[in-house]
């Protein structure tokens, strides 16, 4: 009899564990820097049944550790465990927690908030986990002058090393402006118009800087540039994506030099014509003045 009871308990526990699921309402999110976003997970609940316990741990998985975003211990939120990176920027909807929903509002987003978020959930119904990807992009407008060089800024979130950098212009074919992998430029897929004109501002990528320098800018360079970064996996045989979406979106506007904006041409011919016209006007004015004076003198003599 005791054996049968133990067997029923074990089977019941296995059944609960097998039916307990943690899901995400959206597997990938993208947002802009300084904006806000709502991340949401759902987990299995039993209607009209009170929890004996509830444990939740949501973290941003960094390269060397988990950065705690949100934690619930035995049904009570533990704000003290939240990492300083998210301090004062995360609000939870407590009303929906009993419905099996974890809804977190993250404000004032930063580029270092990009990454993989994992929520581990454990209740008396079972345990499980669910993950989602968040990408934060920086969007800027930059103006450049033809013939000059310009730097398009891009920063790697969390300063992760050993990366593959990709700059693209979606309106071009091929779209690749710059590819950098295995510590060198890969020109194979590069758009011909950018060959020998682009490079990283710092190939060592110190402090996570993967900004692009574009030399001898032309009006044809006007457009939207996207920066993406990938990191080699731990086994170094394949790469895993740090971000599915661009971490920087730059609109480059190529404007003419100030003198051209005032009607001057590149060779300065407009300026020369304006000077000649001014001199001609002065000569005509002097000539008219001389004629008037002579006539007035003749009149007085009479």
PDB file of C-alpha atoms in Angstrom:
ATOM      1  CA  UNK A   1       0.000   0.000   0.000  1.00  0.00           C
ATOM      2  CA  UNK A   2       2.785   2.398   0.935  1.00  0.00           C
ATOM      3  CA  UNK A   3       4.575   1.579  -2.295  1.00  0.00           C
ATOM      4  CA  UNK A   4       1.458   2.417  -4.291  1.00  0.00           C
ATOM      5  CA  UNK A   5       1.095   5.783  -2.525  1.00  0.00           C
ATOM      6  CA  UNK A   6       4.748   6.641  -3.157  1.00  0.00           C
ATOM      7  CA  UNK A   7       4.355   5.657  -6.783  1.00  0.00           C
ATOM      8  CA  UNK A   8       1.296   7.913  -7.171  1.00  0.00           C
ATOM      9  CA  UNK A   9       3.180  10.816  -5.594  1.00  0.00           C
ATOM     10  CA  UNK A  10       6.141  10.319  -7.940  1.00  0.00           C
ATOM     11  CA  UNK A  11       3.898  10.042 -10.997  1.00  0.00           C
ATOM     12  CA  UNK A  12       1.980  13.141  -9.970  1.00  0.00           C
ATOM     13  CA  UNK A  13       5.224  15.098  -9.507  1.00  0.00           C
ATOM     14  CA  UNK A  14       6.501  13.977 -12.895  1.00  0.00           C
ATOM     15  CA  UNK A  15       3.197  14.937 -14.530  1.00  0.00           C
ATOM     16  CA  UNK A  16       3.283  18.399 -12.976  1.00  0.00           C
ATOM     17  CA  UNK A  17       6.892  18.916 -14.032  1.00  0.00           C
ATOM     18  CA  UNK A  18       6.122  17.719 -17.546  1.00  0.00           C
ATOM     19  CA  UNK A  19       3.190  20.095 -18.003  1.00  0.00           C
ATOM     20  CA  UNK A  20       4.891  23.133 -16.456  1.00  0.00           C
ATOM     21  CA  UNK A  21       6.036  25.520 -19.196  1.00  0.00           C
ATOM     22  CA  UNK A  22       7.642  28.967 -19.260  1.00  0.00           C
ATOM     23  CA  UNK A  23       7.020  30.818 -22.535  1.00  0.00           C
ATOM     24  CA  UNK A  24       7.810  34.235 -23.961  1.00  0.00           C
ATOM     25  CA  UNK A  25       5.166  36.322 -25.712  1.00  0.00           C
ATOM     26  CA  UNK A  26       7.858  37.543 -28.115  1.00  0.00           C
ATOM     27  CA  UNK A  27      11.242  35.927 -28.758  1.00  0.00           C
ATOM     28  CA  UNK A  28      13.033  39.047 -30.006  1.00  0.00           C
ATOM     29  CA  UNK A  29      12.664  42.723 -29.115  1.00  0.00           C
ATOM     30  CA  UNK A  30      14.239  45.825 -30.601  1.00  0.00           C
ATOM     31  CA  UNK A  31      14.164  49.343 -29.170  1.00  0.00           C
ATOM     32  CA  UNK A  32      16.039  52.630 -29.367  1.00  0.00           C
ATOM     33  CA  UNK A  33      18.396  54.015 -26.766  1.00  0.00           C
ATOM     34  CA  UNK A  34      16.689  56.101 -24.018  1.00  0.00           C
ATOM     35  CA  UNK A  35      13.264  54.657 -24.916  1.00  0.00           C
ATOM     36  CA  UNK A  36      11.219  52.160 -22.861  1.00  0.00           C
ATOM     37  CA  UNK A  37      10.107  48.585 -23.461  1.00  0.00           C
ATOM     38  CA  UNK A  38       7.954  45.888 -21.841  1.00  0.00           C
ATOM     39  CA  UNK A  39       9.313  42.337 -21.601  1.00  0.00           C
ATOM     40  CA  UNK A  40       6.890  39.525 -20.854  1.00  0.00           C
ATOM     41  CA  UNK A  41       7.015  35.835 -19.921  1.00  0.00           C
ATOM     42  CA  UNK A  42       4.161  33.448 -19.102  1.00  0.00           C
ATOM     43  CA  UNK A  43       4.230  30.300 -17.004  1.00  0.00           C
ATOM     44  CA  UNK A  44       1.838  27.465 -16.174  1.00  0.00           C
ATOM     45  CA  UNK A  45      -0.628  28.094 -13.357  1.00  0.00           C
ATOM     46  CA  UNK A  46      -3.433  26.036 -11.841  1.00  0.00           C
ATOM     47  CA  UNK A  47      -6.761  27.924 -11.578  1.00  0.00           C
ATOM     48  CA  UNK A  48      -8.177  28.427  -8.072  1.00  0.00           C
ATOM     49  CA  UNK A  49      -5.091  26.927  -6.494  1.00  0.00           C
ATOM     50  CA  UNK A  50      -2.844  28.859  -4.137  1.00  0.00           C
ATOM     51  CA  UNK A  51       0.931  28.581  -4.449  1.00  0.00           C
ATOM     52  CA  UNK A  52       2.886  27.074  -1.620  1.00  0.00           C
ATOM     53  CA  UNK A  53       5.898  28.896  -3.005  1.00  0.00           C
ATOM     54  CA  UNK A  54       6.963  31.008  -5.973  1.00  0.00           C
ATOM     55  CA  UNK A  55      10.519  31.680  -7.093  1.00  0.00           C
ATOM     56  CA  UNK A  56      11.463  33.822 -10.119  1.00  0.00           C
ATOM     57  CA  UNK A  57      14.897  34.871 -11.295  1.00  0.00           C
ATOM     58  CA  UNK A  58      15.218  36.960 -14.481  1.00  0.00           C
ATOM     59  CA  UNK A  59      18.741  37.776 -15.657  1.00  0.00           C
ATOM     60  CA  UNK A  60      20.651  39.336 -18.522  1.00  0.00           C
ATOM     61  CA  UNK A  61      23.213  36.720 -19.488  1.00  0.00           C
ATOM     62  CA  UNK A  62      26.565  38.491 -19.767  1.00  0.00           C
ATOM     63  CA  UNK A  63      29.832  36.854 -20.842  1.00  0.00           C
ATOM     64  CA  UNK A  64      31.032  36.136 -17.313  1.00  0.00           C
ATOM     65  CA  UNK A  65      27.939  36.342 -15.109  1.00  0.00           C
ATOM     66  CA  UNK A  66      24.187  36.819 -14.907  1.00  0.00           C
ATOM     67  CA  UNK A  67      23.022  40.397 -14.321  1.00  0.00           C
ATOM     68  CA  UNK A  68      19.875  40.249 -12.204  1.00  0.00           C
ATOM     69  CA  UNK A  69      16.921  42.143 -13.649  1.00  0.00           C
ATOM     70  CA  UNK A  70      14.114  40.872 -11.406  1.00  0.00           C
ATOM     71  CA  UNK A  71      13.777  38.377  -8.550  1.00  0.00           C
ATOM     72  CA  UNK A  72      10.928  36.937  -6.501  1.00  0.00           C
ATOM     73  CA  UNK A  73      11.682  34.751  -3.465  1.00  0.00           C
ATOM     74  CA  UNK A  74       8.894  32.774  -1.871  1.00  0.00           C
ATOM     75  CA  UNK A  75       6.309  35.069  -3.456  1.00  0.00           C
ATOM     76  CA  UNK A  76       8.007  38.332  -2.396  1.00  0.00           C
ATOM     77  CA  UNK A  77       9.953  40.656  -4.721  1.00  0.00           C
ATOM     78  CA  UNK A  78      13.600  41.034  -3.722  1.00  0.00           C
ATOM     79  CA  UNK A  79      14.620  44.480  -4.963  1.00  0.00           C
ATOM     80  CA  UNK A  80      17.938  44.357  -3.094  1.00  0.00           C
ATOM     81  CA  UNK A  81      19.253  41.663  -5.433  1.00  0.00           C
ATOM     82  CA  UNK A  82      18.658  43.732  -8.566  1.00  0.00           C
ATOM     83  CA  UNK A  83      21.885  44.695 -10.328  1.00  0.00           C
ATOM     84  CA  UNK A  84      22.958  48.329 -10.248  1.00  0.00           C
ATOM     85  CA  UNK A  85      22.680  48.470 -14.048  1.00  0.00           C
ATOM     86  CA  UNK A  86      18.871  48.252 -13.759  1.00  0.00           C
ATOM     87  CA  UNK A  87      18.433  50.219 -10.546  1.00  0.00           C
ATOM     88  CA  UNK A  88      15.406  52.525 -10.704  1.00  0.00           C
ATOM     89  CA  UNK A  89      14.591  51.499 -14.282  1.00  0.00           C
ATOM     90  CA  UNK A  90      12.439  48.369 -13.844  1.00  0.00           C
ATOM     91  CA  UNK A  91       8.764  48.213 -12.848  1.00  0.00           C
ATOM     92  CA  UNK A  92       6.779  44.978 -12.544  1.00  0.00           C
ATOM     93  CA  UNK A  93       3.035  44.398 -12.905  1.00  0.00           C
ATOM     94  CA  UNK A  94       2.218  42.602  -9.665  1.00  0.00           C
ATOM     95  CA  UNK A  95      -1.462  42.255 -10.586  1.00  0.00           C
ATOM     96  CA  UNK A  96      -0.768  39.832 -13.446  1.00  0.00           C
ATOM     97  CA  UNK A  97       1.701  37.643 -11.573  1.00  0.00           C
ATOM     98  CA  UNK A  98      -1.106  35.452 -10.181  1.00  0.00           C
ATOM     99  CA  UNK A  99      -2.252  34.878 -13.752  1.00  0.00           C
ATOM    100  CA  UNK A 100       1.120  33.341 -14.577  1.00  0.00           C
ATOM    101  CA  UNK A 101       2.515  36.412 -16.333  1.00  0.00           C
ATOM    102  CA  UNK A 102       5.797  38.185 -15.660  1.00  0.00           C
ATOM    103  CA  UNK A 103       5.579  41.660 -17.155  1.00  0.00           C
ATOM    104  CA  UNK A 104       8.578  43.959 -16.691  1.00  0.00           C
ATOM    105  CA  UNK A 105       8.740  47.578 -17.871  1.00  0.00           C
ATOM    106  CA  UNK A 106      12.316  48.748 -18.499  1.00  0.00           C
ATOM    107  CA  UNK A 107      12.857  52.479 -19.000  1.00  0.00           C
ATOM    108  CA  UNK A 108      15.747  54.688 -20.170  1.00  0.00           C
ATOM    109  CA  UNK A 109      17.227  51.881 -22.224  1.00  0.00           C
ATOM    110  CA  UNK A 110      20.983  51.691 -22.725  1.00  0.00           C
ATOM    111  CA  UNK A 111      23.045  49.907 -25.346  1.00  0.00           C
ATOM    112  CA  UNK A 112      24.503  47.645 -22.636  1.00  0.00           C
ATOM    113  CA  UNK A 113      20.966  46.364 -21.959  1.00  0.00           C
ATOM    114  CA  UNK A 114      21.215  44.401 -25.220  1.00  0.00           C
ATOM    115  CA  UNK A 115      21.535  40.651 -24.897  1.00  0.00           C
ATOM    116  CA  UNK A 116      19.821  37.398 -23.949  1.00  0.00           C
ATOM    117  CA  UNK A 117      17.380  37.499 -21.013  1.00  0.00           C
ATOM    118  CA  UNK A 118      16.534  34.292 -19.153  1.00  0.00           C
ATOM    119  CA  UNK A 119      13.738  33.879 -16.602  1.00  0.00           C
ATOM    120  CA  UNK A 120      13.774  30.802 -14.312  1.00  0.00           C
ATOM    121  CA  UNK A 121      10.434  30.095 -12.611  1.00  0.00           C
ATOM    122  CA  UNK A 122       9.595  27.558  -9.900  1.00  0.00           C
ATOM    123  CA  UNK A 123       6.213  27.005  -8.253  1.00  0.00           C
ATOM    124  CA  UNK A 124       4.503  24.067  -6.571  1.00  0.00           C
ATOM    125  CA  UNK A 125       3.333  23.128 -10.096  1.00  0.00           C
ATOM    126  CA  UNK A 126       6.873  22.649 -11.391  1.00  0.00           C
ATOM    127  CA  UNK A 127       9.823  24.609 -12.761  1.00  0.00           C
ATOM    128  CA  UNK A 128      11.084  25.842 -16.114  1.00  0.00           C
ATOM    129  CA  UNK A 129      12.754  28.709 -17.941  1.00  0.00           C
ATOM    130  CA  UNK A 130      12.248  30.917 -20.994  1.00  0.00           C
ATOM    131  CA  UNK A 131      14.552  33.301 -22.844  1.00  0.00           C
ATOM    132  CA  UNK A 132      14.253  36.270 -25.186  1.00  0.00           C
ATOM    133  CA  UNK A 133      16.628  38.537 -27.090  1.00  0.00           C
ATOM    134  CA  UNK A 134      16.710  42.314 -26.632  1.00  0.00           C
ATOM    135  CA  UNK A 135      18.601  44.644 -28.992  1.00  0.00           C
ATOM    136  CA  UNK A 136      19.053  48.343 -28.264  1.00  0.00           C
ATOM    137  CA  UNK A 137      20.087  50.509 -31.202  1.00  0.00           C
ATOM    138  CA  UNK A 138      21.462  54.044 -31.349  1.00  0.00           C
ATOM    139  CA  UNK A 139      19.955  56.243 -34.060  1.00  0.00           C
ATOM    140  CA  UNK A 140      21.752  59.403 -35.140  1.00  0.00           C
ATOM    141  CA  UNK A 141      21.830  61.915 -37.990  1.00  0.00           C
ATOM    142  CA  UNK A 142      25.253  63.034 -39.200  1.00  0.00           C
ATOM    143  CA  UNK A 143      26.115  65.661 -41.821  1.00  0.00           C
ATOM    144  CA  UNK A 144      29.257  65.549 -43.959  1.00  0.00           C
ATOM    145  CA  UNK A 145      30.869  67.688 -46.660  1.00  0.00           C
ATOM    146  CA  UNK A 146      31.990  66.235 -50.019  1.00  0.00           C
ATOM    147  CA  UNK A 147      35.689  65.477 -50.132  1.00  0.00           C
ATOM    148  CA  UNK A 148      36.024  65.242 -46.354  1.00  0.00           C
ATOM    149  CA  UNK A 149      36.220  62.223 -44.022  1.00  0.00           C
ATOM    150  CA  UNK A 150      33.445  61.299 -41.596  1.00  0.00           C
ATOM    151  CA  UNK A 151      33.157  58.905 -38.635  1.00  0.00           C
ATOM    152  CA  UNK A 152      29.973  56.873 -38.092  1.00  0.00           C
ATOM    153  CA  UNK A 153      29.795  55.921 -34.381  1.00  0.00           C
ATOM    154  CA  UNK A 154      29.005  52.397 -33.133  1.00  0.00           C
ATOM    155  CA  UNK A 155      29.678  50.866 -29.712  1.00  0.00           C
ATOM    156  CA  UNK A 156      29.649  47.166 -28.774  1.00  0.00           C
ATOM    157  CA  UNK A 157      27.265  46.440 -25.851  1.00  0.00           C
ATOM    158  CA  UNK A 158      29.099  45.125 -22.776  1.00  0.00           C
ATOM    159  CA  UNK A 159      32.427  45.479 -24.640  1.00  0.00           C
ATOM    160  CA  UNK A 160      32.492  41.822 -25.687  1.00  0.00           C
ATOM    161  CA  UNK A 161      35.737  40.708 -27.385  1.00  0.00           C
ATOM    162  CA  UNK A 162      36.523  38.719 -30.519  1.00  0.00           C
ATOM    163  CA  UNK A 163      33.855  40.083 -32.820  1.00  0.00           C
ATOM    164  CA  UNK A 164      32.712  40.135 -36.422  1.00  0.00           C
ATOM    165  CA  UNK A 165      31.643  43.660 -37.418  1.00  0.00           C
ATOM    166  CA  UNK A 166      29.250  44.304 -40.295  1.00  0.00           C
ATOM    167  CA  UNK A 167      28.290  47.729 -41.666  1.00  0.00           C
ATOM    168  CA  UNK A 168      25.570  47.792 -44.327  1.00  0.00           C
ATOM    169  CA  UNK A 169      23.431  50.148 -46.406  1.00  0.00           C
ATOM    170  CA  UNK A 170      20.091  48.380 -47.051  1.00  0.00           C
ATOM    171  CA  UNK A 171      19.373  50.475 -50.153  1.00  0.00           C
ATOM    172  CA  UNK A 172      22.473  49.197 -51.973  1.00  0.00           C
ATOM    173  CA  UNK A 173      23.166  45.962 -53.838  1.00  0.00           C
ATOM    174  CA  UNK A 174      25.333  44.480 -52.498  1.00  0.00           C
ATOM    175  CA  UNK A 175      24.502  46.122 -49.200  1.00  0.00           C
ATOM    176  CA  UNK A 176      27.839  45.486 -47.482  1.00  0.00           C
ATOM    177  CA  UNK A 177      29.815  48.640 -46.804  1.00  0.00           C
ATOM    178  CA  UNK A 178      32.384  47.029 -44.488  1.00  0.00           C
ATOM    179  CA  UNK A 179      33.060  43.517 -43.132  1.00  0.00           C
ATOM    180  CA  UNK A 180      35.678  42.869 -40.473  1.00  0.00           C
ATOM    181  CA  UNK A 181      36.391  39.367 -39.196  1.00  0.00           C
ATOM    182  CA  UNK A 182      39.370  37.339 -38.074  1.00  0.00           C
ATOM    183  CA  UNK A 183      41.135  40.647 -37.322  1.00  0.00           C
ATOM    184  CA  UNK A 184      41.085  41.796 -40.936  1.00  0.00           C
ATOM    185  CA  UNK A 185      38.955  43.404 -43.615  1.00  0.00           C
ATOM    186  CA  UNK A 186      36.938  41.000 -45.790  1.00  0.00           C
ATOM    187  CA  UNK A 187      36.479  42.709 -49.193  1.00  0.00           C
ATOM    188  CA  UNK A 188      34.814  39.767 -50.940  1.00  0.00           C
ATOM    189  CA  UNK A 189      31.214  40.959 -50.509  1.00  0.00           C
ATOM    190  CA  UNK A 190      31.958  44.674 -50.168  1.00  0.00           C
ATOM    191  CA  UNK A 191      30.122  47.130 -52.403  1.00  0.00           C
ATOM    192  CA  UNK A 192      32.662  48.386 -55.011  1.00  0.00           C
ATOM    193  CA  UNK A 193      31.918  52.059 -54.273  1.00  0.00           C
ATOM    194  CA  UNK A 194      33.373  51.675 -50.765  1.00  0.00           C
ATOM    195  CA  UNK A 195      36.532  49.750 -51.571  1.00  0.00           C
ATOM    196  CA  UNK A 196      39.675  51.419 -50.181  1.00  0.00           C
ATOM    197  CA  UNK A 197      37.545  54.154 -48.598  1.00  0.00           C
ATOM    198  CA  UNK A 198      36.341  52.641 -45.307  1.00  0.00           C
ATOM    199  CA  UNK A 199      37.964  51.223 -42.176  1.00  0.00           C
ATOM    200  CA  UNK A 200      37.373  50.869 -38.470  1.00  0.00           C
ATOM    201  CA  UNK A 201      38.308  53.888 -36.422  1.00  0.00           C
ATOM    202  CA  UNK A 202      40.286  51.487 -34.212  1.00  0.00           C
ATOM    203  CA  UNK A 203      40.958  47.936 -35.410  1.00  0.00           C
ATOM    204  CA  UNK A 204      41.846  46.983 -31.837  1.00  0.00           C
ATOM    205  CA  UNK A 205      38.270  47.970 -30.898  1.00  0.00           C
ATOM    206  CA  UNK A 206      39.360  49.388 -27.559  1.00  0.00           C
ATOM    207  CA  UNK A 207      36.475  50.006 -25.171  1.00  0.00           C
ATOM    208  CA  UNK A 208      34.162  48.324 -27.689  1.00  0.00           C
ATOM    209  CA  UNK A 209      34.524  51.062 -30.308  1.00  0.00           C
ATOM    210  CA  UNK A 210      33.611  49.750 -33.797  1.00  0.00           C
ATOM    211  CA  UNK A 211      32.972  53.149 -35.412  1.00  0.00           C
ATOM    212  CA  UNK A 212      33.385  53.335 -39.181  1.00  0.00           C
ATOM    213  CA  UNK A 213      35.549  55.958 -40.943  1.00  0.00           C
ATOM    214  CA  UNK A 214      34.433  56.875 -44.463  1.00  0.00           C
ATOM    215  CA  UNK A 215      36.996  58.784 -46.528  1.00  0.00           C
ATOM    216  CA  UNK A 216      36.503  61.281 -49.355  1.00  0.00           C
ATOM    217  CA  UNK A 217      32.740  61.533 -48.938  1.00  0.00           C
ATOM    218  CA  UNK A 218      30.607  62.018 -52.052  1.00  0.00           C
ATOM    219  CA  UNK A 219      26.893  62.846 -52.507  1.00  0.00           C
ATOM    220  CA  UNK A 220      26.342  59.187 -53.435  1.00  0.00           C
ATOM    221  CA  UNK A 221      27.271  58.230 -49.857  1.00  0.00           C
ATOM    222  CA  UNK A 222      24.069  59.807 -48.573  1.00  0.00           C
ATOM    223  CA  UNK A 223      21.882  57.164 -46.915  1.00  0.00           C
ATOM    224  CA  UNK A 224      21.193  55.000 -43.860  1.00  0.00           C
ATOM    225  CA  UNK A 225      24.009  52.885 -42.427  1.00  0.00           C
ATOM    226  CA  UNK A 226      23.467  49.971 -40.027  1.00  0.00           C
ATOM    227  CA  UNK A 227      26.053  48.500 -37.656  1.00  0.00           C
ATOM    228  CA  UNK A 228      25.775  44.870 -36.503  1.00  0.00           C
ATOM    229  CA  UNK A 229      28.112  42.848 -34.304  1.00  0.00           C
ATOM    230  CA  UNK A 230      28.612  39.099 -33.924  1.00  0.00           C
ATOM    231  CA  UNK A 231      30.765  37.151 -31.474  1.00  0.00           C
ATOM    232  CA  UNK A 232      32.564  33.859 -31.938  1.00  0.00           C
ATOM    233  CA  UNK A 233      31.124  31.025 -29.844  1.00  0.00           C
ATOM    234  CA  UNK A 234      33.105  29.536 -26.973  1.00  0.00           C
ATOM    235  CA  UNK A 235      34.248  26.561 -29.070  1.00  0.00           C
ATOM    236  CA  UNK A 236      35.589  29.043 -31.685  1.00  0.00           C
ATOM    237  CA  UNK A 237      34.224  26.892 -34.537  1.00  0.00           C
ATOM    238  CA  UNK A 238      31.057  28.871 -35.070  1.00  0.00           C
ATOM    239  CA  UNK A 239      29.661  32.289 -34.261  1.00  0.00           C
ATOM    240  CA  UNK A 240      26.675  33.225 -32.229  1.00  0.00           C
ATOM    241  CA  UNK A 241      24.911  36.527 -32.728  1.00  0.00           C
ATOM    242  CA  UNK A 242      25.189  39.210 -30.089  1.00  0.00           C
ATOM    243  CA  UNK A 243      22.384  41.071 -31.759  1.00  0.00           C
ATOM    244  CA  UNK A 244      19.928  40.119 -34.487  1.00  0.00           C
ATOM    245  CA  UNK A 245      19.190  43.778 -35.136  1.00  0.00           C
ATOM    246  CA  UNK A 246      21.517  46.753 -35.703  1.00  0.00           C
ATOM    247  CA  UNK A 247      23.056  48.304 -32.599  1.00  0.00           C
ATOM    248  CA  UNK A 248      23.546  51.587 -34.448  1.00  0.00           C
ATOM    249  CA  UNK A 249      21.522  53.187 -37.252  1.00  0.00           C
ATOM    250  CA  UNK A 250      23.161  56.270 -38.765  1.00  0.00           C
ATOM    251  CA  UNK A 251      21.648  58.551 -41.396  1.00  0.00           C
ATOM    252  CA  UNK A 252      24.417  60.306 -43.307  1.00  0.00           C
ATOM    253  CA  UNK A 253      23.488  63.525 -45.091  1.00  0.00           C
ATOM    254  CA  UNK A 254      26.083  64.802 -47.534  1.00  0.00           C
ATOM    255  CA  UNK A 255      25.647  68.564 -47.923  1.00  0.00           C
ATOM    256  CA  UNK A 256      27.616  70.902 -50.218  1.00  0.00           C
ATOM    257  CA  UNK A 257      30.241  73.248 -48.696  1.00  0.00           C
ATOM    258  CA  UNK A 258      28.928  76.570 -47.268  1.00  0.00           C
ATOM    259  CA  UNK A 259      30.198  78.551 -50.260  1.00  0.00           C
ATOM    260  CA  UNK A 260      28.265  76.293 -52.632  1.00  0.00           C
ATOM    261  CA  UNK A 261      25.144  76.781 -50.588  1.00  0.00           C
ATOM    262  CA  UNK A 262      25.450  80.540 -51.330  1.00  0.00           C
ATOM    263  CA  UNK A 263      25.461  79.933 -55.068  1.00  0.00           C
ATOM    264  CA  UNK A 264      29.161  79.416 -55.635  1.00  0.00           C
ATOM    265  CA  UNK A 265      30.430  76.606 -57.796  1.00  0.00           C
ATOM    266  CA  UNK A 266      33.139  74.105 -56.918  1.00  0.00           C
ATOM    267  CA  UNK A 267      35.739  75.967 -59.086  1.00  0.00           C
ATOM    268  CA  UNK A 268      34.785  79.389 -57.700  1.00  0.00           C
ATOM    269  CA  UNK A 269      33.578  80.730 -61.088  1.00  0.00           C
ATOM    270  CA  UNK A 270      30.473  82.210 -59.534  1.00  0.00           C
ATOM    271  CA  UNK A 271      32.645  84.191 -57.162  1.00  0.00           C
ATOM    272  CA  UNK A 272      34.728  85.540 -60.050  1.00  0.00           C
ATOM    273  CA  UNK A 273      31.637  86.588 -61.997  1.00  0.00           C
ATOM    274  CA  UNK A 274      30.287  88.431 -58.970  1.00  0.00           C
ATOM    275  CA  UNK A 275      33.574  90.346 -58.611  1.00  0.00           C
ATOM    276  CA  UNK A 276      33.646  91.344 -62.283  1.00  0.00           C
ATOM    277  CA  UNK A 277      30.066  92.556 -62.133  1.00  0.00           C
ATOM    278  CA  UNK A 278      30.854  94.700 -59.103  1.00  0.00           C
ATOM    279  CA  UNK A 279      33.837  96.308 -60.864  1.00  0.00           C
ATOM    280  CA  UNK A 280      31.786  96.926 -64.008  1.00  0.00           C
ATOM    281  CA  UNK A 281      29.068  98.573 -61.963  1.00  0.00           C
ATOM    282  CA  UNK A 282      31.573 100.856 -60.280  1.00  0.00           C
ATOM    283  CA  UNK A 283      33.056 101.918 -63.660  1.00  0.00           C
ATOM    284  CA  UNK A 284      29.596 102.719 -65.052  1.00  0.00           C
ATOM    285  CA  UNK A 285      28.748 104.748 -61.961  1.00  0.00           C
ATOM    286  CA  UNK A 286      31.953 106.814 -62.246  1.00  0.00           C
ATOM    287  CA  UNK A 287      31.398 107.353 -65.968  1.00  0.00           C
ATOM    288  CA  UNK A 288      27.844 108.583 -65.427  1.00  0.00           C
ATOM    289  CA  UNK A 289      29.077 110.881 -62.686  1.00  0.00           C
ATOM    290  CA  UNK A 290      31.709 112.427 -64.972  1.00  0.00           C
ATOM    291  CA  UNK A 291      29.132 113.073 -67.699  1.00  0.00           C
ATOM    292  CA  UNK A 292      26.759 114.772 -65.258  1.00  0.00           C
ATOM    293  CA  UNK A 293      29.530 116.974 -63.868  1.00  0.00           C
ATOM    294  CA  UNK A 294      30.649 118.042 -67.339  1.00  0.00           C
ATOM    295  CA  UNK A 295      27.117 118.999 -68.348  1.00  0.00           C
ATOM    296  CA  UNK A 296      26.618 120.931 -65.131  1.00  0.00           C
ATOM    297  CA  UNK A 297      29.906 122.821 -65.675  1.00  0.00           C
ATOM    298  CA  UNK A 298      28.898 123.741 -69.232  1.00  0.00           C
ATOM    299  CA  UNK A 299      25.576 125.050 -67.981  1.00  0.00           C
ATOM    300  CA  UNK A 300      27.265 127.333 -65.458  1.00  0.00           C
ATOM    301  CA  UNK A 301      29.565 128.821 -68.093  1.00  0.00           C
ATOM    302  CA  UNK A 302      26.594 129.921 -70.131  1.00  0.00           C
TER     303      UNK A 302
END
